[in-house]
XYZ file of C-alpha atoms in Angstrom:
730
model
C -20.568 35.669 7.589
C -19.641 32.355 8.805
C -20.311 29.097 7.158
C -23.109 28.252 9.543
C -24.927 31.251 8.409
C -24.597 30.610 5.089
C -26.192 27.288 5.350
C -28.846 28.179 7.465
C -30.206 30.624 4.929
C -30.386 28.018 2.189
C -33.088 25.238 1.216
C -31.841 21.444 0.948
C -31.128 21.746 -2.619
C -29.495 24.908 -2.555
C -27.291 23.665 0.189
C -26.136 20.308 -1.577
C -25.280 22.492 -4.749
C -22.963 25.277 -2.280
C -21.505 22.355 -0.176
C -20.817 20.006 -3.140
C -17.301 18.384 -3.239
C -14.799 19.983 -5.288
C -15.269 18.780 -8.840
C -17.550 19.453 -11.944
C -21.315 20.033 -11.586
C -24.225 21.391 -13.208
C -26.844 23.382 -11.216
C -29.895 23.305 -12.889
C -31.661 26.583 -11.446
C -35.121 27.441 -12.180
C -36.684 30.899 -12.545
C -36.697 32.571 -9.495
C -34.873 29.655 -7.478
C -32.159 31.813 -5.718
C -29.274 31.006 -8.292
C -27.603 34.385 -7.515
C -27.333 33.124 -3.825
C -25.754 29.804 -4.723
C -23.149 31.047 -6.752
C -21.928 33.818 -4.284
C -22.100 31.373 -1.346
C -20.656 28.718 -3.046
C -17.414 30.931 -3.605
C -17.519 31.720 0.290
C -17.796 27.859 0.874
C -14.902 27.244 -1.353
C -12.902 29.813 0.678
C -13.900 29.306 4.011
C -14.380 25.689 4.190
C -12.174 24.190 1.396
C -9.393 26.840 1.862
C -8.917 28.017 -1.829
C -7.574 31.550 -2.371
C -10.283 33.905 -3.487
C -7.778 35.052 -6.478
C -7.567 31.297 -7.493
C -11.342 31.438 -8.519
C -12.683 32.605 -11.709
C -16.392 33.790 -11.374
C -18.256 34.585 -14.963
C -21.527 36.033 -15.722
C -22.970 37.915 -18.940
C -23.683 41.603 -17.597
C -21.327 43.882 -15.822
C -24.202 44.737 -13.501
C -24.664 41.037 -12.644
C -20.725 40.859 -12.124
C -20.966 43.734 -9.847
C -23.699 42.311 -7.694
C -21.978 39.156 -7.597
C -18.758 40.815 -6.372
C -20.330 42.616 -3.643
C -22.169 39.526 -2.084
C -18.881 37.707 -2.514
C -17.006 40.516 -0.421
C -19.770 40.919 2.172
C -19.662 36.874 2.865
C -16.068 37.004 3.334
C -15.806 40.377 4.993
C -12.989 41.350 2.833
C -12.254 43.714 -0.239
C -11.663 41.532 -3.604
C -10.459 44.093 -6.186
C -8.082 41.504 -7.554
C -10.694 38.585 -7.789
C -11.218 37.398 -11.200
C -14.959 37.853 -11.502
C -16.631 39.491 -14.508
C -18.211 38.973 -17.704
C -16.932 36.838 -20.204
C -15.153 40.040 -22.362
C -13.974 41.952 -19.355
C -11.975 38.878 -18.158
C -10.665 38.292 -21.632
C -9.889 41.898 -21.812
C -8.073 41.605 -18.640
C -6.034 38.856 -19.841
C -5.064 40.331 -22.942
C -3.659 43.684 -21.373
C -1.522 41.381 -19.198
C -0.495 39.248 -22.168
C -0.405 41.762 -25.054
C 3.000 40.528 -26.404
C 1.822 36.704 -26.238
C -1.573 38.005 -27.894
C 0.417 39.590 -30.995
C -1.228 42.984 -29.884
C 0.106 46.486 -29.280
C 0.360 47.367 -25.699
C -2.043 50.352 -26.195
C -4.522 48.364 -28.374
C -7.856 49.991 -28.509
C -11.508 48.546 -27.766
C -13.425 49.526 -30.508
C -17.539 49.414 -30.045
C -20.362 48.479 -32.433
C -20.306 51.921 -33.696
C -16.790 52.159 -34.441
C -16.788 48.644 -35.829
C -19.861 49.780 -38.156
C -17.688 52.593 -39.277
C -14.397 50.669 -39.951
C -16.429 47.959 -41.840
C -17.981 51.041 -44.072
C -14.336 52.291 -44.894
C -13.341 48.673 -45.820
C -16.270 48.209 -48.342
C -15.410 51.859 -49.800
C -11.470 50.640 -49.992
C -12.538 46.958 -51.698
C -14.905 49.241 -54.284
C -18.047 46.983 -52.724
C -21.515 48.685 -53.108
C -22.827 49.301 -49.782
C -26.354 49.038 -51.034
C -25.883 45.549 -52.256
C -23.665 44.286 -49.245
C -24.782 46.494 -46.164
C -22.116 47.356 -43.600
C -24.354 46.269 -40.950
C -24.840 42.808 -42.483
C -21.033 42.294 -42.920
C -20.453 43.439 -39.260
C -23.202 40.561 -38.147
C -21.470 38.158 -40.509
C -17.737 38.810 -38.869
C -19.005 38.597 -35.584
C -20.828 35.259 -36.056
C -17.686 33.703 -37.512
C -15.819 35.281 -34.434
C -18.522 33.367 -32.036
C -17.830 30.276 -33.658
C -13.924 30.560 -33.309
C -13.248 30.956 -36.917
C -10.976 32.894 -38.932
C -11.082 33.729 -42.354
C -8.760 30.653 -43.196
C -10.962 28.520 -41.595
C -13.856 29.188 -44.010
C -14.614 27.913 -47.153
C -16.695 29.725 -49.568
C -17.658 26.645 -52.190
C -18.523 29.015 -54.660
C -20.972 30.942 -52.641
C -21.299 34.582 -53.646
C -22.461 35.559 -50.082
C -19.810 33.735 -48.477
C -17.112 34.737 -50.987
C -18.162 38.445 -50.729
C -17.874 38.335 -46.842
C -14.838 36.249 -46.560
C -13.044 39.015 -48.699
C -14.343 41.902 -46.346
C -13.617 39.630 -43.418
C -9.939 39.423 -44.516
C -9.790 43.272 -45.256
C -11.397 44.187 -41.762
C -8.624 42.238 -39.813
C -6.186 43.855 -41.588
C -7.417 47.110 -40.850
C -7.740 46.085 -37.360
C -4.252 44.900 -37.189
C -2.977 48.137 -38.714
C -4.945 50.567 -36.281
C -4.127 48.235 -33.235
C -7.995 47.818 -32.914
C -9.799 44.934 -31.148
C -13.841 44.440 -31.491
C -15.883 42.806 -28.436
C -15.817 39.316 -30.408
C -12.093 39.312 -30.891
C -11.615 39.687 -26.993
C -12.795 35.945 -26.820
C -11.458 34.625 -29.774
C -7.817 35.984 -29.320
C -7.797 35.252 -25.516
C -8.621 31.410 -26.582
C -6.126 31.228 -29.556
C -3.274 32.946 -27.145
C -4.075 30.208 -24.536
C -3.794 27.483 -27.422
C -0.793 28.608 -28.764
C 0.985 29.295 -25.658
C 1.324 26.316 -23.418
C 3.455 27.450 -20.677
C 0.924 30.502 -20.381
C -2.040 27.819 -20.460
C -0.550 25.819 -17.985
C -0.010 28.972 -15.510
C -3.879 29.632 -15.427
C -5.159 26.042 -15.303
C -3.186 25.764 -12.361
C -3.963 29.080 -11.145
C -7.952 28.662 -10.983
C -8.628 25.915 -8.821
C -12.366 26.236 -9.201
C -14.189 28.001 -12.341
C -18.133 29.274 -11.967
C -20.276 30.448 -14.674
C -23.836 31.864 -14.084
C -26.464 32.046 -17.086
C -24.413 28.918 -18.796
C -27.582 28.493 -21.202
C -26.214 31.601 -22.721
C -23.109 30.893 -23.794
C -22.015 30.880 -27.470
C -19.244 28.425 -28.866
C -16.218 30.467 -28.404
C -17.083 31.074 -24.838
C -17.717 27.287 -24.014
C -14.478 26.567 -25.846
C -12.663 29.161 -23.787
C -14.032 27.625 -20.715
C -13.127 23.862 -21.748
C -9.513 25.237 -22.305
C -9.040 26.698 -18.943
C -10.502 23.855 -17.078
C -8.172 21.243 -18.979
C -8.228 17.809 -17.515
C -9.217 18.980 -14.147
C -12.745 18.560 -12.476
C -13.365 22.056 -11.538
C -16.053 23.380 -13.366
C -19.576 24.612 -12.030
C -21.960 25.699 -14.390
C -25.319 27.389 -13.486
C -28.251 27.681 -15.815
C -31.642 26.821 -17.080
C -32.015 24.997 -20.261
C -35.828 26.335 -20.329
C -34.604 30.100 -20.325
C -32.274 29.597 -23.411
C -33.866 32.464 -25.660
C -30.957 34.114 -27.317
C -30.134 31.337 -30.286
C -30.841 34.368 -32.691
C -27.402 36.152 -31.229
C -25.324 32.938 -31.111
C -26.403 31.228 -27.928
C -25.922 27.701 -28.146
C -28.543 25.608 -25.920
C -26.664 22.642 -26.953
C -23.932 23.733 -24.348
C -25.854 22.859 -21.554
C -27.488 19.651 -23.147
C -23.784 18.268 -23.783
C -22.294 19.442 -20.519
C -22.553 15.891 -18.927
C -21.315 14.277 -21.974
C -18.143 16.489 -21.873
C -17.798 16.267 -18.125
C -18.957 12.604 -17.428
C -17.710 12.669 -13.692
C -20.010 15.668 -13.029
C -23.033 15.994 -10.722
C -26.375 17.605 -11.280
C -28.370 19.414 -9.058
C -31.726 20.932 -9.634
C -32.864 24.017 -7.706
C -36.587 23.674 -8.236
C -38.122 25.635 -5.343
C -39.409 29.013 -6.648
C -39.546 32.088 -4.256
C -41.337 34.675 -6.736
C -44.504 33.098 -8.176
C -47.815 31.737 -7.073
C -48.449 28.238 -7.438
C -50.809 28.673 -10.290
C -48.462 30.781 -12.226
C -45.575 27.797 -11.810
C -48.471 25.328 -12.892
C -49.117 27.257 -16.231
C -45.094 27.643 -16.750
C -44.459 23.751 -16.070
C -47.506 22.641 -18.333
C -46.085 24.979 -21.078
C -42.613 24.093 -21.113
C -43.254 20.416 -20.764
C -44.069 20.475 -24.723
C -40.537 20.953 -25.682
C -38.689 18.044 -26.252
C -34.864 17.289 -25.120
C -35.134 18.984 -21.971
C -32.888 18.009 -19.009
C -35.897 18.436 -16.940
C -37.520 19.949 -13.897
C -40.645 21.130 -12.099
C -40.966 24.303 -10.311
C -42.960 24.602 -7.105
C -43.571 27.216 -4.257
C -44.798 27.617 -0.666
C -46.352 30.785 -1.307
C -49.840 29.343 -2.429
C -51.746 28.847 -5.051
C -53.104 32.394 -5.633
C -55.298 33.911 -8.334
C -55.866 32.053 -11.621
C -54.329 33.233 -14.832
C -56.930 35.638 -16.463
C -57.121 35.188 -20.321
C -58.639 38.358 -22.488
C -60.023 37.653 -25.872
C -59.967 40.913 -27.181
C -61.932 41.934 -30.246
C -59.090 43.944 -31.752
C -55.680 45.455 -30.646
C -57.368 48.484 -29.608
C -59.700 46.667 -27.284
C -56.570 44.699 -26.032
C -54.768 48.053 -24.986
C -58.029 49.533 -23.577
C -58.330 46.158 -21.498
C -55.088 46.239 -19.886
C -54.891 50.058 -19.268
C -58.355 49.568 -17.444
C -56.710 46.672 -15.297
C -53.846 49.104 -14.544
C -55.889 51.798 -13.510
C -57.852 49.191 -11.037
C -54.763 48.260 -9.430
C -53.684 52.094 -9.075
C -56.831 52.666 -7.398
C -56.228 49.936 -4.878
C -53.237 51.751 -3.833
C -50.761 49.611 -5.874
C -47.879 51.233 -7.460
C -47.668 52.060 -11.336
C -44.185 49.952 -11.234
C -45.706 46.964 -10.084
C -47.472 46.357 -13.332
C -45.347 45.103 -16.554
C -46.680 45.072 -20.019
C -44.630 42.374 -22.228
C -44.672 41.784 -25.828
C -43.044 39.867 -28.243
C -42.512 42.376 -31.325
C -41.661 45.887 -30.483
C -44.267 47.302 -33.096
C -46.899 46.182 -30.685
C -46.059 48.963 -28.183
C -47.601 51.734 -30.586
C -50.981 50.991 -29.708
C -50.360 50.298 -26.011
C -48.472 53.489 -25.797
C -51.301 55.251 -27.235
C -53.866 53.989 -24.595
C -51.596 54.784 -21.762
C -51.216 58.300 -23.058
C -54.816 58.858 -23.500
C -55.528 57.760 -19.999
C -52.706 60.005 -18.792
C -50.663 56.836 -16.984
C -46.979 57.234 -16.704
C -44.936 54.377 -18.253
C -41.479 53.587 -19.054
C -39.904 51.377 -21.936
C -37.393 49.151 -20.470
C -34.378 48.683 -22.916
C -35.894 50.038 -25.742
C -37.334 53.644 -27.002
C -41.050 54.500 -27.726
C -42.320 53.860 -30.918
C -42.144 57.078 -32.517
C -38.711 57.671 -31.368
C -37.266 54.412 -33.126
C -34.662 55.256 -35.638
C -36.251 53.461 -38.583
C -39.449 55.291 -37.739
C -38.276 58.775 -37.271
C -36.391 58.304 -40.941
C -39.611 57.319 -42.627
C -41.362 60.240 -40.863
C -38.491 62.684 -42.019
C -39.102 61.288 -45.791
C -42.758 61.970 -44.912
C -41.815 65.414 -43.832
C -39.586 66.641 -46.698
C -42.419 65.770 -48.794
C -44.453 68.074 -47.215
C -42.239 70.501 -46.042
C -39.072 70.562 -48.561
C -37.325 73.462 -46.233
C -37.040 71.081 -43.264
C -33.400 71.088 -42.737
C -33.778 68.180 -40.027
C -35.663 65.907 -42.358
C -32.930 66.751 -45.081
C -30.026 65.798 -43.234
C -31.598 62.719 -41.948
C -32.575 61.267 -45.093
C -30.015 62.563 -47.552
C -27.905 59.462 -47.432
C -30.189 57.137 -45.896
C -30.084 54.649 -47.381
C -26.534 55.145 -48.453
C -26.543 56.612 -51.823
C -22.849 58.144 -51.934
C -23.494 61.676 -50.335
C -20.735 61.897 -47.826
C -20.531 64.045 -44.392
C -17.998 66.742 -46.326
C -20.659 67.160 -49.350
C -23.603 67.612 -46.356
C -21.242 70.213 -44.640
C -20.994 71.966 -47.805
C -24.668 72.221 -48.473
C -25.085 73.036 -44.699
C -22.680 75.765 -45.267
C -24.247 77.174 -48.380
C -27.740 77.177 -46.991
C -26.298 79.178 -43.963
C -24.308 81.508 -46.048
C -27.545 82.127 -48.576
C -29.917 82.218 -45.676
C -32.222 79.349 -47.525
C -32.888 75.924 -46.933
C -30.686 73.023 -47.545
C -33.079 71.837 -49.995
C -32.601 75.111 -52.030
C -28.860 75.000 -51.282
C -28.616 71.445 -52.785
C -30.702 72.638 -56.095
C -28.023 75.557 -56.215
C -24.912 73.410 -55.765
C -26.270 70.941 -58.300
C -26.224 73.809 -60.747
C -23.068 75.397 -59.947
C -19.588 74.203 -59.504
C -19.417 73.723 -55.623
C -19.327 69.996 -55.612
C -17.605 66.943 -57.229
C -19.286 65.250 -60.231
C -19.694 62.399 -58.111
C -21.617 64.359 -55.310
C -23.592 66.360 -57.886
C -25.060 62.975 -59.486
C -25.873 61.459 -56.228
C -27.456 64.817 -54.521
C -29.401 65.130 -57.997
C -30.680 61.690 -57.637
C -31.981 62.564 -54.262
C -33.672 65.473 -55.476
C -35.273 63.523 -58.300
C -36.297 60.876 -55.832
C -38.517 63.359 -53.771
C -39.886 65.203 -56.432
C -41.327 61.836 -58.054
C -42.457 60.266 -54.867
C -44.393 63.724 -54.382
C -45.899 63.369 -57.891
C -46.643 59.581 -57.369
C -48.278 60.077 -54.024
C -50.501 63.122 -54.861
C -53.683 61.725 -54.745
C -52.892 58.442 -52.452
C -54.547 58.059 -49.039
C -52.216 58.358 -45.960
C -51.768 54.969 -45.368
C -50.817 54.097 -49.027
C -48.638 57.334 -48.963
C -46.615 55.925 -46.031
C -46.228 52.723 -47.551
C -45.220 54.081 -51.093
C -42.703 55.998 -49.013
C -41.526 53.267 -46.826
C -40.887 51.248 -50.280
C -40.007 53.667 -52.863
C -37.133 55.582 -50.455
C -35.367 52.242 -50.264
C -35.727 51.921 -46.296
C -37.659 48.774 -46.384
C -34.902 47.136 -48.602
C -32.170 48.637 -46.752
C -33.553 46.941 -43.446
C -34.566 43.759 -45.180
C -30.599 43.378 -45.754
C -29.585 44.140 -42.323
C -31.210 40.840 -41.571
C -31.363 39.183 -37.947
C -33.846 39.673 -35.291
C -33.044 43.384 -35.342
C -33.641 44.049 -39.007
C -36.637 41.861 -38.645
C -37.992 44.228 -35.700
C -37.335 47.200 -37.736
C -39.344 45.897 -40.775
C -42.281 44.990 -38.166
C -42.069 48.807 -36.662
C -42.383 50.276 -40.470
C -45.107 48.238 -40.853
C -47.066 49.135 -38.039
C -46.152 53.094 -39.007
C -48.471 51.991 -42.115
C -51.118 50.835 -39.754
C -50.666 53.871 -37.630
C -51.394 56.046 -40.938
C -54.436 53.878 -41.595
C -55.909 54.345 -38.315
C -55.009 58.041 -37.898
C -58.111 60.054 -37.353
C -57.363 64.090 -36.298
C -60.718 64.319 -34.726
C -59.887 61.385 -32.423
C -56.457 62.882 -31.256
C -57.108 66.434 -31.370
C -54.284 68.823 -31.466
C -55.380 72.168 -33.314
C -58.632 74.092 -33.001
C -60.484 73.729 -36.077
C -59.081 77.277 -37.843
C -55.886 75.660 -37.982
C -56.781 72.205 -38.758
C -58.509 73.550 -42.010
C -55.224 74.910 -43.230
C -53.470 71.450 -42.483
C -53.234 68.390 -45.023
C -53.775 65.103 -43.337
C -50.098 64.229 -43.689
C -49.117 67.573 -41.619
C -51.639 66.302 -38.819
C -50.338 62.992 -38.779
C -46.805 64.216 -38.871
C -47.436 66.508 -35.697
C -49.530 63.917 -33.996
C -46.131 61.881 -34.196
C -43.989 64.858 -33.076
C -46.205 65.301 -30.132
C -46.032 61.645 -29.125
C -42.526 61.351 -29.163
C -42.179 64.598 -27.562
C -44.084 63.499 -24.533
C -40.872 61.989 -22.811
C -41.177 58.677 -20.818
C -41.627 58.957 -17.099
C -38.536 59.880 -15.146
C -36.580 56.924 -14.093
C -37.481 57.679 -10.673
C -41.064 58.125 -11.166
C -43.682 55.362 -10.590
C -44.391 54.355 -14.048
C -46.034 51.259 -15.575
C -43.134 48.922 -17.269
C -43.329 48.094 -20.880
C -40.736 45.706 -22.564
C -40.190 42.988 -25.147
C -40.229 39.353 -23.998
C -36.300 39.455 -24.493
C -35.768 42.433 -22.214
C -37.901 40.992 -19.360
C -35.461 38.149 -18.576
C -33.903 38.217 -15.130
C -36.952 40.733 -13.854
C -39.995 40.239 -11.934
C -42.948 41.911 -11.278
C -46.304 41.732 -9.086
C -48.593 41.838 -12.058
C -47.696 40.909 -15.548
C -49.582 41.254 -18.860
C -48.386 39.298 -22.150
C -50.161 40.882 -24.989
C -50.657 39.561 -28.306
C -50.847 35.837 -27.734
C -51.786 34.868 -31.149
C -50.590 32.382 -33.877
C -48.111 34.302 -36.170
C -47.235 37.060 -33.569
C -46.378 34.745 -30.712
C -45.326 32.271 -31.428
C -43.693 34.730 -34.150
C -44.364 33.617 -37.721
C -40.385 33.025 -38.538
C -40.399 30.185 -35.693
C -42.799 27.835 -37.697
C -40.525 28.207 -40.756
C -37.189 27.761 -39.226
C -36.027 24.519 -37.398
C -35.705 24.866 -33.568
C -37.230 28.144 -33.493
C -40.698 26.893 -31.951
C -38.900 25.466 -28.884
C -37.064 28.662 -28.392
C -40.297 30.591 -28.828
C -42.054 28.404 -26.102
C -38.967 28.883 -23.867
C -39.410 32.882 -24.384
C -43.367 32.500 -23.444
C -42.052 30.779 -20.393
C -39.963 33.226 -19.468
C -42.532 35.669 -19.632
C -44.850 33.710 -17.751
C -42.438 33.111 -14.691
C -41.868 36.966 -14.470
C -45.122 37.174 -12.752
C -45.167 37.024 -8.777
C -48.684 37.443 -8.091
C -50.961 38.110 -11.112
C -50.928 37.054 -14.624
C -52.885 38.306 -17.515
C -52.603 36.895 -21.081
C -54.233 38.782 -24.057
C -54.777 38.123 -27.520
C -57.131 39.973 -30.271
C -59.396 38.119 -32.637
C -58.451 40.915 -35.336
C -55.237 42.567 -35.592
C -54.271 45.499 -38.146
C -50.705 44.804 -39.358
C -49.147 46.705 -42.336
C -52.657 48.008 -43.209
C -54.365 44.921 -43.127
C -56.849 43.308 -40.610
C -55.641 39.863 -39.717
C -57.651 36.986 -38.228
C -55.322 34.879 -36.111
C -55.971 31.697 -33.915
C -55.391 32.049 -30.265
C -51.703 31.025 -29.626
C -50.663 27.255 -29.210
C -49.055 28.363 -25.900
C -52.395 29.369 -24.498
C -53.936 26.100 -25.355
C -51.029 24.484 -23.625
C -51.825 25.854 -20.419
C -54.491 23.553 -18.244
C -57.842 24.762 -18.659
C -58.633 24.882 -14.739
C -55.629 27.234 -14.231
C -57.551 29.842 -16.464
C -60.239 32.149 -15.909
C -61.330 33.588 -19.473
C -62.967 37.090 -19.898
C -65.029 38.241 -22.951
C -65.261 41.558 -24.222
C -67.971 43.790 -22.504
C -71.138 44.287 -24.324
C -69.983 47.950 -25.754
C -67.331 46.004 -28.038
C -69.215 45.310 -31.103
C -68.463 42.460 -33.471
C -68.438 43.073 -37.130
C -71.694 42.222 -39.043
C -69.976 39.274 -40.806
C -69.963 37.320 -37.630
C -72.448 34.804 -36.912
C -76.107 35.530 -35.974
C -75.296 34.372 -32.329
C -72.151 36.590 -31.791
C -74.298 39.649 -32.897
C -77.588 38.908 -30.756
C -75.069 39.320 -27.678
C -73.877 42.895 -28.665
C -76.047 45.725 -27.906
C -77.381 47.877 -30.775
C -77.160 51.498 -29.024
C -73.885 53.139 -28.368
C -74.352 53.084 -24.298
C -74.865 56.432 -23.112
C -75.406 58.599 -26.207
C -78.031 59.041 -28.684
C -76.406 57.124 -31.367
C -76.965 53.383 -32.376
C -75.704 50.951 -34.895
C -76.831 51.565 -38.581
C -77.513 55.170 -37.766
C -76.685 57.752 -40.662
C -74.931 60.469 -39.466
C -73.111 64.015 -40.644
C -69.661 64.863 -39.986
C -68.563 68.628 -41.144
C -65.172 67.344 -42.820
C -65.948 64.059 -44.016
C -69.602 64.267 -45.034
C -72.376 61.640 -44.656
C -71.861 58.149 -43.238
C -73.355 54.923 -41.307
C -72.112 53.897 -37.951
C -70.863 50.548 -38.214
C -68.820 49.717 -35.090
C -68.381 51.466 -31.404
C -66.633 50.838 -28.086
C -66.705 52.578 -24.873
C -69.437 54.806 -23.003
C -71.231 58.098 -23.260
C -68.802 61.086 -24.901
C -65.756 58.855 -24.130
C -66.923 56.172 -26.693
C -65.643 55.882 -29.986
C -67.403 54.988 -33.290
C -66.568 53.566 -36.223
C -68.114 55.249 -39.471
C -68.242 54.311 -43.062
C -68.241 57.430 -44.791
C -69.283 57.738 -48.582
C -66.556 59.814 -49.869
C -63.243 59.156 -47.485
C -63.797 55.512 -46.260
C -63.950 54.169 -42.800
C -62.732 56.137 -39.689
C -63.043 56.005 -35.877
C -63.944 59.161 -34.302
C -64.142 60.137 -30.780
C -67.639 61.451 -29.936
C -66.524 64.064 -27.427
C -64.632 65.872 -30.389
C -66.383 64.501 -33.636
C -69.438 66.665 -33.515
C -71.343 63.989 -35.162
C -74.951 65.022 -36.078
C -77.918 62.519 -36.827
C -79.234 62.549 -40.493
C-alpha cells in the first residue's frame, strides 16, 4: 500500500497523527476512533516517507493478540515480512532483550520463565523454609505484594519496613524468594521488565546501542502502563524526541493491578516538546450513546479532555429499566434478547455486562430457563468457579462422607498442613481396602501409616467436618451454607488473598448463600416426586448446582449471548449491550466510595461499558437485590443520573410484577391483584403437599409460567413455579 492510499483511508485528525513530524507525541484516542489504524499506518509512514528502517522502530502493546494484529497490519502496509521487527508486548520484548543479553543481565543462559502457578508454588516453598504460617501469611498475598514491588521498580534493599510487621514479613519473603529464583535460574513476569530496566541502567554502552537503534518508539494503550513500564520507555527514549504514545485517559480502568493513569497525565510534562492529537470521531456508536458517554465522563476531574462524535446518526434512546428485583431484571434482559432473536438478529450481537462476577448467577439461570445459548467471555460460569466448587465440596462431604472428589478438593483447603504425600497415602489405602478416602483417613489416623504431624492435621480435618455436621443439623439451607463458608475457613482464606480477585471470590461466596436462600426444588424440578421424597434439601441443591455446572457453555463457534464483566469488555464492541446492576454500592462498587481515586476509575469503567454499544444500549437496576441472604434497597447509580434525561427512555416493570405490601398505597394501586392467567390471587391461602399451608404474597409472569411467592407457616417464604408446584386453593 503506497502513501497516497494510506492517507485516503484516514480522517483529518488521524492523518495529522500519522504524518506528524518526527518527535514525541500524545495521541488521545477515544473509544472506537481507529487508534490501531493510526499506530500501524504511522509505522508505514515512518518507513516509506521518513526513510526509517522497520527494524529501527519499537512498537509496544499489551496483549499478544494485539501485537500479532499490529505486526500483520504493518506487514500488509509494507508488503514485506517483518519477523525481526521489535513489535510485541512489554513482556515479550523484555524477554527478547534478556535472551540476547543474558550475561549483562546476570542470568543463566538457559533461564526459565515461571508462570503464575509456578510462582505461587515457589513462594509456598519459601514460606515453608522460613517456617512462616501460610494461614496467617497466605502465599497468594505474598505473590501479589512481591509483584507490586517489582511493578514499582523496587528491590528489597529499596524498601524500609519502618517497624510495620506486614511489610517486615513480606520483605523477608521477598528476599528469600529472590534467592530461590537466583539459585534455580528462574524469572517471573514482573522480573522480565525490572531486570531489563536495571540492565540498561547499569550498562551505558548497551543502553547507548538501543537508544541509537530505535529511531522511533510507539506505545499502544499507554493509559494502562505501570511505573516500571513507563520507566523502561523513558530510559530507551533518552534525550531524544521520538516517543509517540496512544491512549485514552478516560479508559484507564486497571489501577487495581498497578496501571498508573498519572503516566498519561504527566506525559506532556516529561516531554514538553510533544504535540497532542485528539481522535474524537467515533466509528462504532450512535450519537445518543456517545452523548451519554460524554456526559458521564465529564463528571471526572483532571481529564485531558475530548468529546466523541459520530456521523452514524442519533439512533435509538438509551433504555433504562427499573426492575423490582434481580430476578425481574434478569427476566427483562432475557426477554429483550429473545425479542432481538425473533427479529432475525444473532445472539452473539447481544452482550450482558456486569460489575461483579457474582451477578452472573441469576442471569445465567434466566438464560438457562429460557434455553438461550450463552458464553462467559474471559471467565467461568458461576457454579464452575473455584471458590464455589470448594464451598460445594464442603457441603457435599457433609452430606456424603464417601465422596472422594469432595474429600480431595477440601482436605487441605484452606491449607492445614496436609501435603500431597499424605493425600497420596490416603488415596492408595482407600484403593487397597476398597473404601472411601474418608474411611481410609479414619483408619490411618488410628494406625501407624502416617507421621505424627500428618495424623494431627488429618484428625483436625475430620473433627472440623463432624463438628460442622452437628452444628448445622437443624439449620435451614441458607444458614447452613453461610456457616460452612465461615467455619471451614474459606471466607478468611479469600479475605487474606486481598485485591480485586479476592474481593470477587468473597462476593461469589456471598452469592452462593443467596442462591441457597432462594433455591426451591419445585421451581427447578430435577427429579420425579418419588426420588425427591428420599432427598434432603441440601442434596437437591447440590444436584441442581452440579447440573447447572454440567450444562456447559455454548461452543466457541455457536451463536451465543455474550456475558462478561465490564473489565473484560474493554476493546470489544457489540450491536446491543445491557449494563446490569446500576445501583449505588454495586456499580459504583462500595469500595470505590471508601478509597481515594476509586470513584473516578469506577466512572471510567462505566464509560467503557457504555461505549461498547454500537446501536442499542440498555441500563438496568433493581429496586431490591438479595445479596448474602439479605434484601438490599439500593438507590439507582449516580452514573445513571449523570446521563441527560432527554437521552433516556425509562421502562417500568409490567403490571404482573408485584411490589411488596410495605410500599405506598399509590404503588400498590398500580398492581393487579390476580395472578394473570391463573385461578390464584394475592392474599389467597394455598396448600402445598410438601410445605403445608401458606399465603400468596407476590408473583411474576403469566399463566402456568408464572411464579408465586408463598409465605408458609412452617418453612417460611418460597418462590414456586405454578407449572410444577401443584398448589391447591384452601
